[in-house]
PDB file of C-alpha atoms in Angstrom:
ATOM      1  CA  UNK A  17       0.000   0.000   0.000  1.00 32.00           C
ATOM      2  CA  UNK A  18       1.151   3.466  -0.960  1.00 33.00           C
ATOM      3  CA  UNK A  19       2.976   5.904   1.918  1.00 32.00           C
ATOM      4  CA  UNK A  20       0.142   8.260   3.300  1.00 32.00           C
ATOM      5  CA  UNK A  21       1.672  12.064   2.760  1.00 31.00           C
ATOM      6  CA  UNK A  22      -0.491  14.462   3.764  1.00 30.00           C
ATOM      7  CA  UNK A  23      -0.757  17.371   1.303  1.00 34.00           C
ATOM      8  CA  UNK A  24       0.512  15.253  -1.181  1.00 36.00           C
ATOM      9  CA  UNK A  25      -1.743  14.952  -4.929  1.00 40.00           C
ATOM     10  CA  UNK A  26      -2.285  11.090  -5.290  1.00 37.00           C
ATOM     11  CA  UNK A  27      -0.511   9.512  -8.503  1.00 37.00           C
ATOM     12  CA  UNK A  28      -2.563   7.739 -11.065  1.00 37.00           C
ATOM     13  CA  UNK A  29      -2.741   3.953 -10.175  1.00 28.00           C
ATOM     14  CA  UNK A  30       0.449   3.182 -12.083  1.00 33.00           C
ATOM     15  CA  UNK A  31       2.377   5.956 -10.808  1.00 36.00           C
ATOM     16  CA  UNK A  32       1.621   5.486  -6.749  1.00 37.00           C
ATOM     17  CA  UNK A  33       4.486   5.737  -4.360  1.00 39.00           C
ATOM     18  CA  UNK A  34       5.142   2.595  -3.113  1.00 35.00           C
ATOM     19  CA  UNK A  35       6.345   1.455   0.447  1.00 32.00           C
ATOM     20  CA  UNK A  36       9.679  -0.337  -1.042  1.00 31.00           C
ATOM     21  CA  UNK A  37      10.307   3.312  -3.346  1.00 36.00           C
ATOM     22  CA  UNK A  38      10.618   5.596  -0.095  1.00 38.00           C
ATOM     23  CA  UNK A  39      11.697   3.366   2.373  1.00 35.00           C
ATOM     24  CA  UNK A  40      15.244   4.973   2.577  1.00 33.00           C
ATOM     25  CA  UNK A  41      13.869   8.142   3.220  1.00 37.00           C
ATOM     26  CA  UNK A  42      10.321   8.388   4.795  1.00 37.00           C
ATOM     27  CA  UNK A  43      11.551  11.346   7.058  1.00 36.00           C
ATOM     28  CA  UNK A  44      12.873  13.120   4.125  1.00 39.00           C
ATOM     29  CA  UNK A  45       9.908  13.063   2.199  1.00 46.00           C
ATOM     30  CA  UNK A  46       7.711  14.230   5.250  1.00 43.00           C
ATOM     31  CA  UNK A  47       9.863  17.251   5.366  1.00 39.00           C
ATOM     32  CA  UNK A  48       9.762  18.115   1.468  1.00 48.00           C
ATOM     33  CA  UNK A  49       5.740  18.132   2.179  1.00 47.00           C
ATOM     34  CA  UNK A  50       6.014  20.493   5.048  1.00 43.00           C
ATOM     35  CA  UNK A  51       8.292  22.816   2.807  1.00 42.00           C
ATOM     36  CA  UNK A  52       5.891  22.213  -0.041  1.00 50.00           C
ATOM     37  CA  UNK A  53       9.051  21.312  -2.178  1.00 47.00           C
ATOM     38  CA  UNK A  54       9.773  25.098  -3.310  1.00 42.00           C
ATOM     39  CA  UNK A  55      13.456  24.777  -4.089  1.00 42.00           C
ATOM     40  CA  UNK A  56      14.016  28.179  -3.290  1.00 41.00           C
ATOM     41  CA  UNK A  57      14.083  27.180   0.451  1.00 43.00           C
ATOM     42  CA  UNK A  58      17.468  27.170   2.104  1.00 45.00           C
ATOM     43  CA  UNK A  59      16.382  24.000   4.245  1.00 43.00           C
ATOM     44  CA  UNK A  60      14.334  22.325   0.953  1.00 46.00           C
ATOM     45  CA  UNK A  61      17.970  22.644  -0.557  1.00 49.00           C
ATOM     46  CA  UNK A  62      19.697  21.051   1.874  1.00 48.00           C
ATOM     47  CA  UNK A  63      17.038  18.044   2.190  1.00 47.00           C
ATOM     48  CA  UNK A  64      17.288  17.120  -1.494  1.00 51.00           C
ATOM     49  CA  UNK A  65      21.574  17.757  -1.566  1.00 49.00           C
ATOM     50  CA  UNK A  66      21.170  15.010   1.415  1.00 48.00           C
ATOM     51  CA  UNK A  67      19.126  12.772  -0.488  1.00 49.00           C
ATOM     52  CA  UNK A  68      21.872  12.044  -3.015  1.00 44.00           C
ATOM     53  CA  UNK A  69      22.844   8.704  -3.486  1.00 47.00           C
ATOM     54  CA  UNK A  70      19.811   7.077  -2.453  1.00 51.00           C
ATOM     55  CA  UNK A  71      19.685   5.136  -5.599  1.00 69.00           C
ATOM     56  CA  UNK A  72      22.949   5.736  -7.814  1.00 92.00           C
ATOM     57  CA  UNK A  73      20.618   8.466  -9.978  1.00 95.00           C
ATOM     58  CA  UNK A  74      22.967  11.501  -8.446  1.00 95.00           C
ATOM     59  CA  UNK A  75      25.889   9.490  -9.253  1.00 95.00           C
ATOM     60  CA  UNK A  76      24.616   9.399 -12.985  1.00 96.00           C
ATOM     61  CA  UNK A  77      23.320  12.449 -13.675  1.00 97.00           C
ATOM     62  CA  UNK A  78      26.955  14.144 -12.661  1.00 96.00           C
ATOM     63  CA  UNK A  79      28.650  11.688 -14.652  1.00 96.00           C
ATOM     64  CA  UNK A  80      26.318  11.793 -17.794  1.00 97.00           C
ATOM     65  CA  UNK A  81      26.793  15.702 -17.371  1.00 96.00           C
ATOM     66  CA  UNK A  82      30.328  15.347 -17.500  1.00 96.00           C
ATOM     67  CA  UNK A  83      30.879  13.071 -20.506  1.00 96.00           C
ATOM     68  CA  UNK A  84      28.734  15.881 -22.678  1.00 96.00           C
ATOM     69  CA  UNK A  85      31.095  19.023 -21.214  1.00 95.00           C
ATOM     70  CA  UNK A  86      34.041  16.679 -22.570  1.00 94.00           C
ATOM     71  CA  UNK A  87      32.398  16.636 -25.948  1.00 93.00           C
ATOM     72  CA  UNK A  88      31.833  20.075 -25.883  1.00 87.00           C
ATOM     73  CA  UNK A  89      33.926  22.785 -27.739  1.00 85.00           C
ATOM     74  CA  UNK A  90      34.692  26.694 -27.870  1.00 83.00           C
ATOM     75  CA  UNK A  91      32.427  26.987 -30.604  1.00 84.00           C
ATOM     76  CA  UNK A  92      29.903  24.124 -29.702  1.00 83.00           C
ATOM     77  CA  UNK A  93      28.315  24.460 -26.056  1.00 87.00           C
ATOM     78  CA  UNK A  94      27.689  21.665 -24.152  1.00 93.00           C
ATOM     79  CA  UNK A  95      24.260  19.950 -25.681  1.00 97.00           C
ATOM     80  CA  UNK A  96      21.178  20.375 -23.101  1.00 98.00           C
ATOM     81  CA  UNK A  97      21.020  16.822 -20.917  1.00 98.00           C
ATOM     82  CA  UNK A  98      16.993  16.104 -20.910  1.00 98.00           C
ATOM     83  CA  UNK A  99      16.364  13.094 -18.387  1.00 98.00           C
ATOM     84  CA  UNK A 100      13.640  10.569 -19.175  1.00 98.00           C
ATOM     85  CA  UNK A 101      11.855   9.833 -16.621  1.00 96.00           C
ATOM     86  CA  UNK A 102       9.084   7.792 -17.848  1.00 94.00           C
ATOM     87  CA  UNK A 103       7.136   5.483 -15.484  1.00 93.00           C
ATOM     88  CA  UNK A 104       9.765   6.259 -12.693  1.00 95.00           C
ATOM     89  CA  UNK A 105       8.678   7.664  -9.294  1.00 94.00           C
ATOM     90  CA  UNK A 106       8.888  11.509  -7.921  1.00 95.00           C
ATOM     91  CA  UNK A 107      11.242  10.550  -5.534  1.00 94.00           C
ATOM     92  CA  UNK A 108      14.222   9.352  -8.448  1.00 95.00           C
ATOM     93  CA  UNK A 109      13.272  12.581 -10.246  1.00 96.00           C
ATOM     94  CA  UNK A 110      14.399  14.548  -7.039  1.00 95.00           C
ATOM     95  CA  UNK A 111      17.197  12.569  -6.161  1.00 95.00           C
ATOM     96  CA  UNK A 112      18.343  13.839  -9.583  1.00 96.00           C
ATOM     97  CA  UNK A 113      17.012  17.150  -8.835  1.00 96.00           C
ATOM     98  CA  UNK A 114      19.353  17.006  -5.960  1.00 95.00           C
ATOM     99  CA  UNK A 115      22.189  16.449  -8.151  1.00 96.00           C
ATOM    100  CA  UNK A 116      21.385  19.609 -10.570  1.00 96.00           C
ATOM    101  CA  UNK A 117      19.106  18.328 -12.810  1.00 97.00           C
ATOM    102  CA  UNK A 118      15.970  20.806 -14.194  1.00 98.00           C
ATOM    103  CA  UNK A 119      15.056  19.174 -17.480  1.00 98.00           C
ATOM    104  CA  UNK A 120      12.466  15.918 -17.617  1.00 98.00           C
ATOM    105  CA  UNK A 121      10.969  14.100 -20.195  1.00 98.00           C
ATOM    106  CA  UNK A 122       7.693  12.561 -19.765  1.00 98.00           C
ATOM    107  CA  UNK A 123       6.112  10.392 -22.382  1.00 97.00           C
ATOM    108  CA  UNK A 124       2.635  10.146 -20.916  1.00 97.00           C
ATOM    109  CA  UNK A 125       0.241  13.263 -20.396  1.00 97.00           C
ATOM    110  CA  UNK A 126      -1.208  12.591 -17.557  1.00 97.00           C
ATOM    111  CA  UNK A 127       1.725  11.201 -15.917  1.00 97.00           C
ATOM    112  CA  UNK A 128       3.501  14.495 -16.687  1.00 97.00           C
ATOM    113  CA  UNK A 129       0.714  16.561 -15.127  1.00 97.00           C
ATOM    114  CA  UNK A 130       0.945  14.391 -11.873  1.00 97.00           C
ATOM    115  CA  UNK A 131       4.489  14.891 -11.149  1.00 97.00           C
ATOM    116  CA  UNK A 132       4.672  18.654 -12.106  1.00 97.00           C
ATOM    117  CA  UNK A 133       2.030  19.185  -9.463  1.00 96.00           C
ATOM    118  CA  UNK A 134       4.330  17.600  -7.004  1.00 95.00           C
ATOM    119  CA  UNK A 135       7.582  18.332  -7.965  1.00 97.00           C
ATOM    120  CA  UNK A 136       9.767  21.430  -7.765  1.00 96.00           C
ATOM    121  CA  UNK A 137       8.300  24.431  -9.618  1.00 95.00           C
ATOM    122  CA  UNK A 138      11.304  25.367 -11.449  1.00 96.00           C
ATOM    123  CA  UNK A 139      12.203  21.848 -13.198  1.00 98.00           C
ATOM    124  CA  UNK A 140      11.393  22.213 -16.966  1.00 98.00           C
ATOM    125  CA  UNK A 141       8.987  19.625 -18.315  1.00 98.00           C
ATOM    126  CA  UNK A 142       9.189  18.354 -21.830  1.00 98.00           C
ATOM    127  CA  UNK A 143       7.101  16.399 -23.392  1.00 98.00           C
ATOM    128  CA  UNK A 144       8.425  13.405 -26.030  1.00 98.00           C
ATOM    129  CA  UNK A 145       5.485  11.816 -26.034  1.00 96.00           C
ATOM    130  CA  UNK A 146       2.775  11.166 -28.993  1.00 94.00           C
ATOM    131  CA  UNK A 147       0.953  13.824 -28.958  1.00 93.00           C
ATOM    132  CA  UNK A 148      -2.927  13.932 -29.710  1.00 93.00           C
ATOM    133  CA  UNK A 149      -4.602  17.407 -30.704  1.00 95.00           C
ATOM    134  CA  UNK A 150      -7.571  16.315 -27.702  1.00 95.00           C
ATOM    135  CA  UNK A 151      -4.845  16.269 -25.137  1.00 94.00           C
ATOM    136  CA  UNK A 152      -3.320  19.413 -25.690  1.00 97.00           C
ATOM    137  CA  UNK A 153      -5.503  21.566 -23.517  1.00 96.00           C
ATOM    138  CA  UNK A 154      -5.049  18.732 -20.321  1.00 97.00           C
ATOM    139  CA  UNK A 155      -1.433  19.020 -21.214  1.00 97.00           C
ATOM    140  CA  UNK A 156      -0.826  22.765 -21.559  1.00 97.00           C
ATOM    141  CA  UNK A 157      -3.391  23.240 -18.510  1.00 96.00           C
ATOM    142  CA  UNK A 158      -2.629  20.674 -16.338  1.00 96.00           C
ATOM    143  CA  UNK A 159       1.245  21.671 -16.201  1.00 97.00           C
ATOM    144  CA  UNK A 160       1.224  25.221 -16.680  1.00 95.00           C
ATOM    145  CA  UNK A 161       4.537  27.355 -17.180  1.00 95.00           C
ATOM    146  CA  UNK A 162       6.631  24.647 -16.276  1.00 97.00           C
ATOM    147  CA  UNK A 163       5.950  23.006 -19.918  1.00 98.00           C
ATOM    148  CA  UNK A 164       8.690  24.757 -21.944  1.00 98.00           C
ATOM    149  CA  UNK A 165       8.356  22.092 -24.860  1.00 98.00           C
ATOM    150  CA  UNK A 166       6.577  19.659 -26.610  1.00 98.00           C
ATOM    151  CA  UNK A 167       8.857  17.763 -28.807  1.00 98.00           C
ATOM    152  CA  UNK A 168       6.628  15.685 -31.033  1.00 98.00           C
ATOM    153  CA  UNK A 169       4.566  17.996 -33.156  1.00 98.00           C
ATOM    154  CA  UNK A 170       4.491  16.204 -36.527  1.00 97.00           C
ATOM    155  CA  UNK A 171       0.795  17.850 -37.807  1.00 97.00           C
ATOM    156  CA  UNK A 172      -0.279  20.761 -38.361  1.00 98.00           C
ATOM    157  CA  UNK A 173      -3.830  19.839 -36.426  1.00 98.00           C
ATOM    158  CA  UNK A 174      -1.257  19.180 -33.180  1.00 98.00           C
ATOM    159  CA  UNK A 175      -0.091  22.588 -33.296  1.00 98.00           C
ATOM    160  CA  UNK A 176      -3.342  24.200 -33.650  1.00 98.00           C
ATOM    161  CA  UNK A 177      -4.901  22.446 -30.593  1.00 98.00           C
ATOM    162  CA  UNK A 178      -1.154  23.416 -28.454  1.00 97.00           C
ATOM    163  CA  UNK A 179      -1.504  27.072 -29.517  1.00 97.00           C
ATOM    164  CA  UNK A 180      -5.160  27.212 -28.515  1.00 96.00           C
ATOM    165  CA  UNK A 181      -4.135  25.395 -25.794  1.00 96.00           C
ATOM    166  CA  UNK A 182      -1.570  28.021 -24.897  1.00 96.00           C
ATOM    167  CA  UNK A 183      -4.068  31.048 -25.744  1.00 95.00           C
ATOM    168  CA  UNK A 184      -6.697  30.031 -23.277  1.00 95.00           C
ATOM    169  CA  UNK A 185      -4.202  29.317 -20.433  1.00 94.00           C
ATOM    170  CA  UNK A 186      -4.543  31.256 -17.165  1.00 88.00           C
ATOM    171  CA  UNK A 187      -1.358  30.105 -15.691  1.00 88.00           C
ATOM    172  CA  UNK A 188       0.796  30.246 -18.701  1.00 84.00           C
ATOM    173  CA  UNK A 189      -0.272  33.966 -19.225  1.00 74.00           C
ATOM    174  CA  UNK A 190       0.452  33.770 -22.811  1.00 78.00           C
ATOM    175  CA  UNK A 191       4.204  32.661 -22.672  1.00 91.00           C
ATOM    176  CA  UNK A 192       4.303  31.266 -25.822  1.00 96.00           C
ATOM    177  CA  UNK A 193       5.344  27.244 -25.850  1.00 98.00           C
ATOM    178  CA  UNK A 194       8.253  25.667 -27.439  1.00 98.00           C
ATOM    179  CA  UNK A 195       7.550  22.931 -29.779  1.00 98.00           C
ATOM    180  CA  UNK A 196       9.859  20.701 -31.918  1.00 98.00           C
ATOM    181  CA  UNK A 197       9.026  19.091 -35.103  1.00 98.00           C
ATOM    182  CA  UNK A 198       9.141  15.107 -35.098  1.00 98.00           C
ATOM    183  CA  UNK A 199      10.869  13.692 -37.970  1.00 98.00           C
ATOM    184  CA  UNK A 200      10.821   9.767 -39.331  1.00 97.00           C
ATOM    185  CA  UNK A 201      14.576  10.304 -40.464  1.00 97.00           C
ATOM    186  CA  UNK A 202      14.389   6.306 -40.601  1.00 95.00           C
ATOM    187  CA  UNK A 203      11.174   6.105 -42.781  1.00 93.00           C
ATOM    188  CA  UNK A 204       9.729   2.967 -40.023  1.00 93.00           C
ATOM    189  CA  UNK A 205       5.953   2.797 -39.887  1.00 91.00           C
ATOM    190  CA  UNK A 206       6.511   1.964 -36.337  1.00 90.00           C
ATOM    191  CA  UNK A 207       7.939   5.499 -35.467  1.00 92.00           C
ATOM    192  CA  UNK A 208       6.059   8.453 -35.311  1.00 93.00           C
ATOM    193  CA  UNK A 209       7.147  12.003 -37.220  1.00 97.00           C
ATOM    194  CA  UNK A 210       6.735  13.746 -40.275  1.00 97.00           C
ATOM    195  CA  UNK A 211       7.733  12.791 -43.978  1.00 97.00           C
ATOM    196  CA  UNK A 212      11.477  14.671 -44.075  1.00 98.00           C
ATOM    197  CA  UNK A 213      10.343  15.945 -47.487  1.00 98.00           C
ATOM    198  CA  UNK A 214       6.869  17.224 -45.886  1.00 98.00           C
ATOM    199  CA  UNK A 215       8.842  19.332 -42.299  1.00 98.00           C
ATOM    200  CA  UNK A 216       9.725  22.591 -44.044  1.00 98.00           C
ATOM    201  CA  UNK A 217       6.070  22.843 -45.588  1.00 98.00           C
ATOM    202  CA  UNK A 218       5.004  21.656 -42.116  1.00 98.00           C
ATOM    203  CA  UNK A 219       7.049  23.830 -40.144  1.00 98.00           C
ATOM    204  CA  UNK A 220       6.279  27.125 -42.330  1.00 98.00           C
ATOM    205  CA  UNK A 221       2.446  26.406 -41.859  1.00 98.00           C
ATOM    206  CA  UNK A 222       3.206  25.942 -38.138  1.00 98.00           C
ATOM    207  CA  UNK A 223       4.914  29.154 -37.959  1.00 98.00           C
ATOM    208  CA  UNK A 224       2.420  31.650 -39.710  1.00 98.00           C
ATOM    209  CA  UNK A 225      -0.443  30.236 -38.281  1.00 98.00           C
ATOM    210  CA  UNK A 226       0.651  29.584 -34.540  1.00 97.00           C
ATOM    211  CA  UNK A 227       1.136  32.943 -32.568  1.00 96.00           C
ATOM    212  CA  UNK A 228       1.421  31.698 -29.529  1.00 96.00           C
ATOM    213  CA  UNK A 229       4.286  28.476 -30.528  1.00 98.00           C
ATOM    214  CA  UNK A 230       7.762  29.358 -30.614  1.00 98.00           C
ATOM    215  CA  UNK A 231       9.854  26.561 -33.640  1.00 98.00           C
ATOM    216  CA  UNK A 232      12.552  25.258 -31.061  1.00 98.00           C
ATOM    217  CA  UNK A 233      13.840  23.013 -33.569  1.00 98.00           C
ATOM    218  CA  UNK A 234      13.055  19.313 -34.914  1.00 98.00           C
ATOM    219  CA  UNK A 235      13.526  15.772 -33.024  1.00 98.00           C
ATOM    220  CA  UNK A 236      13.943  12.227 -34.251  1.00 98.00           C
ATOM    221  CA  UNK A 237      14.376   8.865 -32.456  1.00 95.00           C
ATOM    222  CA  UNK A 238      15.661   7.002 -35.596  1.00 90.00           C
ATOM    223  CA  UNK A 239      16.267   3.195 -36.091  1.00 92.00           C
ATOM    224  CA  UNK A 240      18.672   1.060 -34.105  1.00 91.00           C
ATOM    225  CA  UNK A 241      21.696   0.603 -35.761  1.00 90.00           C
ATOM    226  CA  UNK A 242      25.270  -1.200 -35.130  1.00 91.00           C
ATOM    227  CA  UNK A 243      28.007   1.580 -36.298  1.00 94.00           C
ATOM    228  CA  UNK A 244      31.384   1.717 -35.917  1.00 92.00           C
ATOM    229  CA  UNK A 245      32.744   4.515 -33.699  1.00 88.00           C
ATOM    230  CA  UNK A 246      33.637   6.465 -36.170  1.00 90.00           C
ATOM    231  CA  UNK A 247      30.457   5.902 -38.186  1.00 95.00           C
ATOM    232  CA  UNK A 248      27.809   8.744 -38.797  1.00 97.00           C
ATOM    233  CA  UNK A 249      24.399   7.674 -37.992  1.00 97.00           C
ATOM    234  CA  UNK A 250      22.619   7.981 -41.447  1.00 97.00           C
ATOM    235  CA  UNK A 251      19.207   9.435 -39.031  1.00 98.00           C
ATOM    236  CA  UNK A 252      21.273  12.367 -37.513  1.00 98.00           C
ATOM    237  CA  UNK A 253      22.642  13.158 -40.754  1.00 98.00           C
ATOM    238  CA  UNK A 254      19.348  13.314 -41.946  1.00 98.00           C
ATOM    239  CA  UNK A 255      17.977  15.278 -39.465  1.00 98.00           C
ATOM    240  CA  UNK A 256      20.712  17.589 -39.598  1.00 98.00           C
ATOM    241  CA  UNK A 257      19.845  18.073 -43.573  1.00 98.00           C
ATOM    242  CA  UNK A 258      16.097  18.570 -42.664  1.00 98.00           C
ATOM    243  CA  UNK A 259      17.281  21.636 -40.437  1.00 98.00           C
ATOM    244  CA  UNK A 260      18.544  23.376 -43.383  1.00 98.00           C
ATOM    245  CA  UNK A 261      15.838  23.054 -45.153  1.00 98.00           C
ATOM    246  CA  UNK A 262      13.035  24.256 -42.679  1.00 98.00           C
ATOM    247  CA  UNK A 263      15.846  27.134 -41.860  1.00 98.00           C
ATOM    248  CA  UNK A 264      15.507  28.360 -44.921  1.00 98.00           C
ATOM    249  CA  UNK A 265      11.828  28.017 -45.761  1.00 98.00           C
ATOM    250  CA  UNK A 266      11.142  29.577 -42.344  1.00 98.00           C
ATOM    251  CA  UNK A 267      13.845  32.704 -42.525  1.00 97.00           C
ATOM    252  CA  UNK A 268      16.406  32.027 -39.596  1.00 98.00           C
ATOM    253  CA  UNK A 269      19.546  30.271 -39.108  1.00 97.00           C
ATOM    254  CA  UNK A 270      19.986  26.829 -38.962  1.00 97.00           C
ATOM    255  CA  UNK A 271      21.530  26.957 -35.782  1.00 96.00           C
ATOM    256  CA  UNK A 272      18.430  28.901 -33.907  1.00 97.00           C
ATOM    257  CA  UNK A 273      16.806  25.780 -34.180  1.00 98.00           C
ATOM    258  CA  UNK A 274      17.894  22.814 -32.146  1.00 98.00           C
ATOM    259  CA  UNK A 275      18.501  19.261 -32.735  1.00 98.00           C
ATOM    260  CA  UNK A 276      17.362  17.079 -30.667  1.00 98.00           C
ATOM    261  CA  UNK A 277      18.472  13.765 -31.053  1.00 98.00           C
ATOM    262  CA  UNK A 278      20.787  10.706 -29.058  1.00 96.00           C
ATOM    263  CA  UNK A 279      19.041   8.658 -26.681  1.00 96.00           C
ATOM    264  CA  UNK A 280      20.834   6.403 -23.885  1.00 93.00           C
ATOM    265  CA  UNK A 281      22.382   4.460 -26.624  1.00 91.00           C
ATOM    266  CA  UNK A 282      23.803   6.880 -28.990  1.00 95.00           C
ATOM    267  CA  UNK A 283      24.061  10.212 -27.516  1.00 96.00           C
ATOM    268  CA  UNK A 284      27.356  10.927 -27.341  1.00 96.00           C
ATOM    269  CA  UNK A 285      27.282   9.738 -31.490  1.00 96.00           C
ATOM    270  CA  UNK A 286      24.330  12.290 -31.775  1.00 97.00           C
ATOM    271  CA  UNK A 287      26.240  14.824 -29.932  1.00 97.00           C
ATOM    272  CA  UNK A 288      29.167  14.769 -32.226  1.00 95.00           C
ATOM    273  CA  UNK A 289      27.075  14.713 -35.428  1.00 96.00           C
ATOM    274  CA  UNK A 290      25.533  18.290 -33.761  1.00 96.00           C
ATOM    275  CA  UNK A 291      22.853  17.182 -31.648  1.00 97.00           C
ATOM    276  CA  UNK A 292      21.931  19.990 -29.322  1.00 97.00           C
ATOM    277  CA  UNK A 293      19.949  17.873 -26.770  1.00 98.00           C
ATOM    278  CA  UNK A 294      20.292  14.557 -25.694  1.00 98.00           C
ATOM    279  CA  UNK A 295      17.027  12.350 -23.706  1.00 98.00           C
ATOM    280  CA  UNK A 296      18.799   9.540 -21.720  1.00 97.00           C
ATOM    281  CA  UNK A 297      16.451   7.871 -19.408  1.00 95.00           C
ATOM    282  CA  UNK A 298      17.403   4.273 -18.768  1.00 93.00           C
ATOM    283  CA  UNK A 299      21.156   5.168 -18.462  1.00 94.00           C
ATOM    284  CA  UNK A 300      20.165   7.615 -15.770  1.00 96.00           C
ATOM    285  CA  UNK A 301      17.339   5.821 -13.888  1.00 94.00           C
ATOM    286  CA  UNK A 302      17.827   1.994 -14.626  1.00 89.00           C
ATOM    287  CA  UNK A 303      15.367  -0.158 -16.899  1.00 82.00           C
ATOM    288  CA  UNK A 304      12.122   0.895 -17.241  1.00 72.00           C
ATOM    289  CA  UNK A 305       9.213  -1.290 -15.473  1.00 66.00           C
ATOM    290  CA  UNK A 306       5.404  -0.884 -16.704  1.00 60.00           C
ATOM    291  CA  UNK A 307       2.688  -2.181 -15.043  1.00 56.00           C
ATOM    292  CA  UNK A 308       1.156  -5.589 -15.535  1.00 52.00           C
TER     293      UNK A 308
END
């Protein structure tokens, strides 16, 4: 049976906090609910910097952080670590919170909007999931200002619903939400994304019809591949090409608009072919477990 935690929003079913997840650190978690987890408290600070190490997730995050500075150079920052935290419990996500970490990737919508409602208000919530036009309004509502992407926009009837979405927001007050185009750089009927050929048409449309979207840049997941070190991945390259193309339809720079691409697998790859973010989730927080 879940913890009782007064003050606490109950998870969905498959999200509850279970006995065996906080059973290193009941005490802890009493006190983030009497601070209300705002971050900005001195003793909320200290809590989560003490929680470290829990689970090995601080441990990762600082050394995942420091294998992208090393592949960093003076004229190509450090690309933006994005942790996946799909199906994993609040208390991982602020064990890696404690370690510095303020970008998450959910996959699920309603999953997202439970742990932004109990999390730390300044952690920045992507969302990598499909996304279905009738979900942007829960999605954009439910999370509020902390949403600062959605990263799998691959029709024009997605945007539409996000920027009404964003329009009719009371807590967003009209900051405009990023959103990344989803590509099928591999061409798989099993992954989701626009036709390559279609994005610059797509993105264009997206653009002058969208007031209240900002064009972060496009996203793929691409196919699994065995590649030599040395090897491009054909999927980045492609991606990469895309960029250029929606650059120029659109009127800005190709590098104004990110790339996000690399996943526990291949990041560091995906880095080095000019991938701008990275989502690593299993590498981070261990395999993945979904309910029965």
């Amino acid at each position: 049976a879940p913890i009782p935690i007064p003050g606490w929003k109950p998870l969905s079913l498959h999200m509850r906090m279970g006995a065996a997840t906080f059973a290193h650190f009941p005490s802890s978690l009493a006190m983030l609910t009497s601070l209300g987890v705002f971050p900005s408290h001195l003793a909320g600070r200290r809590l989560l910097a003490s929680m470290s190490g829990v689970s090995g997730v601080g441990e990762a995050i600082s050394t995942t952080r420091a294998r992208i500075a090393a592949l960093g150079t003076p004229t190509r920052p450090p690309a933006r670590l994005v942790a996946v935290s799909k199906t994993k419990p609040p208390a991982l996500l602020l064990e890696a919170y404690a370690a510095g970490q303020r970008d998450f990737g959910e996959n699920y919508a309603q999953e997202l909007i439970d742990k932004a409602a109990l999390l730390p208000a300044d952690i920045s919530w992507r969302y990598i999931g499909a996304c279905q036009s009738n979900k942007a309004k829960m999605l954009v509502h439910g999370v509020g200002p902390g949403l600062v992407c959605v990263e799998t926009v691959d029709r024009l009837k997605v945007a539409k619903a996000l920027n009404q979405a964003v329009a009719s927001s009371l807590t967003r007050s009209k900051i405009p939400l990023g959103i990344m185009l989803q590509v099928n750089t591999s061409g798989e009927d099993s992954k989701s994304g626009c036709d390559p050929a279609e994005a610059p048409g797509l993105a264009k449309e997206i653009v002058d019809s969208c007031p209240h979207l900002t064009l972060a840049g496009l996203m793929t997941i691409g196919a699994p591949r065995e590649l030599a070190p040395e090897e491009d991945d054909p999927d980045f390259v492609k991606l990469a090409e895309v960029r250029q193309a929606v650059a120029g339809l659109v009127g800005v720079p190709p590098d104004s608009l990110e790339l996000s691409m690399g996943m526990s697998g291949d990041w560091e790859r995906a880095i080095r072919q000019g991938s701008t973010s990275v989502r690593v989730g299993s590498a981070i927080f261990g395999a993945r477990s979904y309910p029965a």
